[in-house]
Tab-separated table of C-alpha atoms in Angstrom:
chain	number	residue	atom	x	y	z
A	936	UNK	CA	152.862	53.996	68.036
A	937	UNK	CA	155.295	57.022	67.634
A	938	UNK	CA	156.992	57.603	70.953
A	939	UNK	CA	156.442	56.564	74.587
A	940	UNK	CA	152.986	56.374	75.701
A	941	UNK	CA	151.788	59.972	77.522
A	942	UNK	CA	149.950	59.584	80.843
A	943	UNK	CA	148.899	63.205	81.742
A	944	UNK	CA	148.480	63.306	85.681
A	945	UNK	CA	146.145	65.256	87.392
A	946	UNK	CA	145.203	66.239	91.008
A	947	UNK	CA	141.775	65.152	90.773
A	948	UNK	CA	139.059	66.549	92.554
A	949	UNK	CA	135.266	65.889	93.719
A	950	UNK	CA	134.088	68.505	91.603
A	951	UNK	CA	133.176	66.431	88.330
A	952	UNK	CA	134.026	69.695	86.137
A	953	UNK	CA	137.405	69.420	87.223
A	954	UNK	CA	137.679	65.564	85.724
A	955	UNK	CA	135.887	66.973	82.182
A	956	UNK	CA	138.336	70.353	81.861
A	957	UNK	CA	141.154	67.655	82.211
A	958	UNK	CA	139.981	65.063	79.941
A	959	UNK	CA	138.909	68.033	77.192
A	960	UNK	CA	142.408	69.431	77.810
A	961	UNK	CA	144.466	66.111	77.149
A	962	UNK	CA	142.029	65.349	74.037
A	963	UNK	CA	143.621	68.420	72.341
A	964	UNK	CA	146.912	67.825	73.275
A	965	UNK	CA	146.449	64.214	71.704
A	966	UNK	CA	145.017	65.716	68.304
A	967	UNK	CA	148.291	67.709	67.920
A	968	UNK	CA	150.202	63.956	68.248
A	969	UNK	CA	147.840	61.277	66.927
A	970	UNK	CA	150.383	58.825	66.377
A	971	UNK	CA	151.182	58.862	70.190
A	972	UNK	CA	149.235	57.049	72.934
A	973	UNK	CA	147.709	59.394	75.314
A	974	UNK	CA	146.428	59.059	78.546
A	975	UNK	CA	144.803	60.491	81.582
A	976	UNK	CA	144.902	59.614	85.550
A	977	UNK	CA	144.640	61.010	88.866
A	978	UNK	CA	146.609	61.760	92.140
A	979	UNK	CA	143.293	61.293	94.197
A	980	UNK	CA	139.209	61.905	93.873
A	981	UNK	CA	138.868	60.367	90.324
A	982	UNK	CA	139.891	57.082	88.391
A	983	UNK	CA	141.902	55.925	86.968
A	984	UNK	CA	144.439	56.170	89.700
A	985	UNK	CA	148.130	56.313	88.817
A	986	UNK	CA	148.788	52.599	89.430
A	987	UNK	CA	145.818	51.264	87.924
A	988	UNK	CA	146.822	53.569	84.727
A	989	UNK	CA	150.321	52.151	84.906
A	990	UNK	CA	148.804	48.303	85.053
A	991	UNK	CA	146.396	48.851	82.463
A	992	UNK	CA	149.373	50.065	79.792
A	993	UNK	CA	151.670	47.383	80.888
A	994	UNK	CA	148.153	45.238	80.145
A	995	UNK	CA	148.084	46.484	76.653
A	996	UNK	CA	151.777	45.422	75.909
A	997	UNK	CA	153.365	49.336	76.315
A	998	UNK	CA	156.497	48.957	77.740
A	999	UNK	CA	157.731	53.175	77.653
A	1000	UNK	CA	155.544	55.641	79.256
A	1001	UNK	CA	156.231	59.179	80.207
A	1002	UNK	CA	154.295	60.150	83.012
A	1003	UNK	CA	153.241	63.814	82.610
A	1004	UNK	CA	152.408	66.034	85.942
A	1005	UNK	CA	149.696	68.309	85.024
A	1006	UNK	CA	150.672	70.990	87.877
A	1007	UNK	CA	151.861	74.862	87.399
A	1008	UNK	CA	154.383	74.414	89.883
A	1009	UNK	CA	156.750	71.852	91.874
A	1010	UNK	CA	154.955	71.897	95.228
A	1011	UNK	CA	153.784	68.636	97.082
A	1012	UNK	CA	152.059	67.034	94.883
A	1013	UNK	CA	155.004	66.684	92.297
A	1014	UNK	CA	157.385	66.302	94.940
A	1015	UNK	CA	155.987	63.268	97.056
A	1016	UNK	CA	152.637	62.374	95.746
A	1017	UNK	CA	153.583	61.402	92.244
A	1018	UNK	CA	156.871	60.094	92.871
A	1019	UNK	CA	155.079	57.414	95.319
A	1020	UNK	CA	152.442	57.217	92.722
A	1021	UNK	CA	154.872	55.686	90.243
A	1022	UNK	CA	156.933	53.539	92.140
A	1023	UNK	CA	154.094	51.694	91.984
A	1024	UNK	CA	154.346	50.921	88.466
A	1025	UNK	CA	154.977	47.521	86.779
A	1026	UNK	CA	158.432	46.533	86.276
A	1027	UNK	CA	157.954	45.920	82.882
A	1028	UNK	CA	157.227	49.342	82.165
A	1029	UNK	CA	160.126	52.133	81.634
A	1030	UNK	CA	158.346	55.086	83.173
A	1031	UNK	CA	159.958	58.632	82.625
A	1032	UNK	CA	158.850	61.858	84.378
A	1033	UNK	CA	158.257	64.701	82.712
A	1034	UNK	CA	158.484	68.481	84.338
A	1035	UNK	CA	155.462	70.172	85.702
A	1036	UNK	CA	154.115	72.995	83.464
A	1037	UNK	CA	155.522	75.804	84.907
A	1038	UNK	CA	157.086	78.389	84.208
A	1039	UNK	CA	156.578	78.724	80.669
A	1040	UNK	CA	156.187	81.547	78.003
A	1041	UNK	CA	153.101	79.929	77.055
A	1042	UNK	CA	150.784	79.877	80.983
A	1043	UNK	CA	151.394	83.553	79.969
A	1044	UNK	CA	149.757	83.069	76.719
A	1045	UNK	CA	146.966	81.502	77.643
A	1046	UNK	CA	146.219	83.308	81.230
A	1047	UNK	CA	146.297	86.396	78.349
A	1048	UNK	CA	143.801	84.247	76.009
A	1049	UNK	CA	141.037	84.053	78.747
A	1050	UNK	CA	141.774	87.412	80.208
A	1051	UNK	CA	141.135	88.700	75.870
A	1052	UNK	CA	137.726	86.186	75.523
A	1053	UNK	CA	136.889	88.192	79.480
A	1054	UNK	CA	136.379	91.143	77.558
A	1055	UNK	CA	140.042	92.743	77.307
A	1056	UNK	CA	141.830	93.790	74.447
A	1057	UNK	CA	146.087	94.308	73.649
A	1058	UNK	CA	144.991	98.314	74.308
A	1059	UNK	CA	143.462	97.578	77.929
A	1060	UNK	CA	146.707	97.052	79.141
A	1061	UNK	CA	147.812	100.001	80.085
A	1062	UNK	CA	145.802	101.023	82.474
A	1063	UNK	CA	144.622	97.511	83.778
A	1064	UNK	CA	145.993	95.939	86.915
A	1065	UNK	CA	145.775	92.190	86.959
A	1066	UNK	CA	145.355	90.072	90.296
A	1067	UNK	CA	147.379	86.512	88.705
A	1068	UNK	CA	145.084	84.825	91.403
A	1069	UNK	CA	146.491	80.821	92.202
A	1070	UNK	CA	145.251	77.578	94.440
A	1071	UNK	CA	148.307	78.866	96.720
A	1072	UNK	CA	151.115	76.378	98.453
A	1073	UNK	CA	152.962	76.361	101.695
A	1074	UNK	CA	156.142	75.500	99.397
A	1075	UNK	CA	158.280	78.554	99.760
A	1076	UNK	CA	159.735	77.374	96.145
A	1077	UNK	CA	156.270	76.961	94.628
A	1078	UNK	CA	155.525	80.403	95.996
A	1079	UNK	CA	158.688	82.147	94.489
A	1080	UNK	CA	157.606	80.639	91.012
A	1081	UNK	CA	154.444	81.905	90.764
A	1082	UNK	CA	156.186	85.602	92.083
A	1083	UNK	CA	157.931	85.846	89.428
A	1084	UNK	CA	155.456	84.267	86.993
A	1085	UNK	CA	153.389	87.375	87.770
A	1086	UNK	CA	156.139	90.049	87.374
A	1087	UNK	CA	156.532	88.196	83.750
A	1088	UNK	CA	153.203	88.560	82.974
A	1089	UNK	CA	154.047	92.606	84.175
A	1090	UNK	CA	156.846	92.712	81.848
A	1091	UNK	CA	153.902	92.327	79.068
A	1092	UNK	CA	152.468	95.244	79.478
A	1093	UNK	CA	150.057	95.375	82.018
A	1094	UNK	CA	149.906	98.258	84.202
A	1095	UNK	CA	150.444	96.058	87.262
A	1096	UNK	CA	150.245	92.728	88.336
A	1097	UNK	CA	149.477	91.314	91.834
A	1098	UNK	CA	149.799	87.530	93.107
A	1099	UNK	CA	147.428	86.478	95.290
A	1100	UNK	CA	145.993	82.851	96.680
A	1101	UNK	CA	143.045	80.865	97.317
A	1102	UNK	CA	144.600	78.826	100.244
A	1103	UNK	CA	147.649	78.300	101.999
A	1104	UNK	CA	149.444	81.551	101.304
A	1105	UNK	CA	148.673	85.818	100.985
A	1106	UNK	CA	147.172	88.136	100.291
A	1107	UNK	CA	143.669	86.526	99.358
A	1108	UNK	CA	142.294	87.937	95.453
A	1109	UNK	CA	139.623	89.787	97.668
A	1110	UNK	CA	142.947	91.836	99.286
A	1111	UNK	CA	144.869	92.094	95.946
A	1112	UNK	CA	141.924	93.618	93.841
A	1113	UNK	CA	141.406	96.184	96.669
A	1114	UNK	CA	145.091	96.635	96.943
A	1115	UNK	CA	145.125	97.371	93.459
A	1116	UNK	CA	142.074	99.918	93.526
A	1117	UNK	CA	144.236	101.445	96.897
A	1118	UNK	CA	146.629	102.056	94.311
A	1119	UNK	CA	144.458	104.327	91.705
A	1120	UNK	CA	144.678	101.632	88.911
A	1121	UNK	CA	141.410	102.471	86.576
A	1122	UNK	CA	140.558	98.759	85.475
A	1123	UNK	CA	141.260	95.168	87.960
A	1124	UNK	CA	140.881	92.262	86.446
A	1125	UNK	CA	141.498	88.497	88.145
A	1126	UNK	CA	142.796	86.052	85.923
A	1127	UNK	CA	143.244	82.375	87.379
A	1128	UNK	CA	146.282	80.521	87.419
A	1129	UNK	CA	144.641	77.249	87.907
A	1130	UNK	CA	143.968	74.556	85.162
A	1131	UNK	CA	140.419	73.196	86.040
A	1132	UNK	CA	137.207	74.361	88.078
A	1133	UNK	CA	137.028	73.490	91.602
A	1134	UNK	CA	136.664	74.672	95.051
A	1135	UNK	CA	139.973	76.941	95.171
A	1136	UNK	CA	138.738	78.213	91.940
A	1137	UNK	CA	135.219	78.957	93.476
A	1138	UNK	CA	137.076	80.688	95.796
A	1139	UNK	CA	139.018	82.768	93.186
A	1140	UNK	CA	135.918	83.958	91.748
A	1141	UNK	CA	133.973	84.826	95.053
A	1142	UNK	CA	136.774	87.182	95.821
A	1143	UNK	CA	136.733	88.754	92.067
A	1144	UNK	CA	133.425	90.291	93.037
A	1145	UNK	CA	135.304	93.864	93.407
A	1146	UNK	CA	137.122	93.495	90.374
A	1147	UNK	CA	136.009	94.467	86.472
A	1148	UNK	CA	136.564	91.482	85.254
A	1149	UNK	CA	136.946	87.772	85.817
A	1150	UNK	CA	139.259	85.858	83.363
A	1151	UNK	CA	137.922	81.840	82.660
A	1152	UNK	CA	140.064	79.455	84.426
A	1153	UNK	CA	143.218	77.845	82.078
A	1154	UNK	CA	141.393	74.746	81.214
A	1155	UNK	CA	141.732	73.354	77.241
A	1156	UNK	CA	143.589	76.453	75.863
A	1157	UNK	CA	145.782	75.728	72.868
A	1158	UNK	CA	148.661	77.106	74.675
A	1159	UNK	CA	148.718	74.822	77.454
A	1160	UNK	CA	148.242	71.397	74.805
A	1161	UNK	CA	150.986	72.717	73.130
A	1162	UNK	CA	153.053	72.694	77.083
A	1163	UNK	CA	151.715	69.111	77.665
A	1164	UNK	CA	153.856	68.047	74.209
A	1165	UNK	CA	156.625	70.566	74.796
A	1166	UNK	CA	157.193	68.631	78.200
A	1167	UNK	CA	156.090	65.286	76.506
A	1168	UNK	CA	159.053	66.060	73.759
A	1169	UNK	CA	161.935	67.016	76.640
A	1170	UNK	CA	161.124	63.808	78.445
A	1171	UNK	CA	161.999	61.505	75.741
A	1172	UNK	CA	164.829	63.123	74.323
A	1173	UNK	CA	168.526	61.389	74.509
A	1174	UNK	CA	170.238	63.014	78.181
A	1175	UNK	CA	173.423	64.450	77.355
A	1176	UNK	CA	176.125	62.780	78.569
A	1177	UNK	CA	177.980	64.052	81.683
A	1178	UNK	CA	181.443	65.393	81.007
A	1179	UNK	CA	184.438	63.363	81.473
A	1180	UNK	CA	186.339	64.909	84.522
């Protein structure tokens, strides 16, 4: 095996499309790197859970595992949840965290790719506002991200570009999209910033219903595969050493 095992976490959710957008996601990112390991587990609603992922590797003999949050931001979940997921690991097992996705040039990408197979084209951009519509957090941090992930994806091109939330935070994609109309902008699209189909996403889309168009959720886009092995790949390097003092 080339390289640490890769155990992609993920949220979880009842919604069963949630569980089959994640697997179908960490399938391509193991095509790009067939000579590594990969794996999948969940923070809560599906199996395997974290520990019993962690035990079953250890089972197999793997002794070096990066553990691989499959979040767009450092809110909660990456802050407690999976921390106190992997203390629970074996201690034969060397278990190394990699960073959440976000920020990265390449959510951008691939919020773009779905917004493109919605129906827009590289020429819409100039007179289409975007609502960058996300699950939402009650992290001020996680909420100052995803700010200025949207005025990145304004720096693109678009004609504007409006955050917005399905829980937790404001304004609501209902209040963005209308914002954005308020504002004279000819074409309003919603494009979620969420990974997998579920109830905040359901939510995204019921308050799209104003807007032109309604971007797919993230889900297996080449762009984000690429991000799992990006992360994968800055995990396992060497850590410079600190300087002497």
């Amino acid at each position: 095996m080339a390289g640490p095992a890769l155990l992609v976490v993920a949220h979880g959710s009842r919604d069963p499309r949630h569980a089959a957008t994640v697997h179908a996601l960490v399938r391509a990112a193991g095509a790009l790197r067939p000579g590594v390991r990969v794996e999948t587990a969940f923070l809560d609603f599906d199996v395997p859970s974290v520990p019993a992922a962690l035990a079953a590797l250890a089972a197999d003999g793997v002794r070096d595992v990066v553990a691989l949050p499959l979040l767009l931001n450092r809110a909660f979940h990456a802050k407690a949840d999976l921390p106190a997921a992997l203390r629970q690991a074996p201690p034969a097992l060397r278990v190394r965290r990699a960073d959440v996705l976000g920020p990265s040039p390449l959510l951008l990408r691939a919020v773009e790719r779905r917004l493109y197979e919605a129906g827009l084209t590289p020429a819409d951009r100039p007179a289409t506002g975007i609502v960058l519509a996300g699950a939402g957090s009650s992290d001020p941090e996680a909420n100052a991200v995803f700010a200025e992930t949207a005025r990145e994806l304004r720096r693109t091109g678009w004609c504007a570009v409006r955050p917005a939330f399905a829980s937790a935070s404001l304004p609501r994609t209902e209040d963005a999209v209308r914002a954005l109309r308020a504002e004279g902008v000819r074409r309003v699209a919603v494009a979620p910033y969420v990974i997998a189909p579920g109830r905040l996403p359901d939510r995204i889309a019921a308050g799209a219903a104003g807007a032109d168009v309604l971007a797919g959720v993230l889900g297996p886009a080449p762009e984000l595969a690429r991000l799992l092995l990006h992360r994968y790949d800055e995990a396992r390097a060497p850590r410079p050493l600190a300087a002497a003092v």
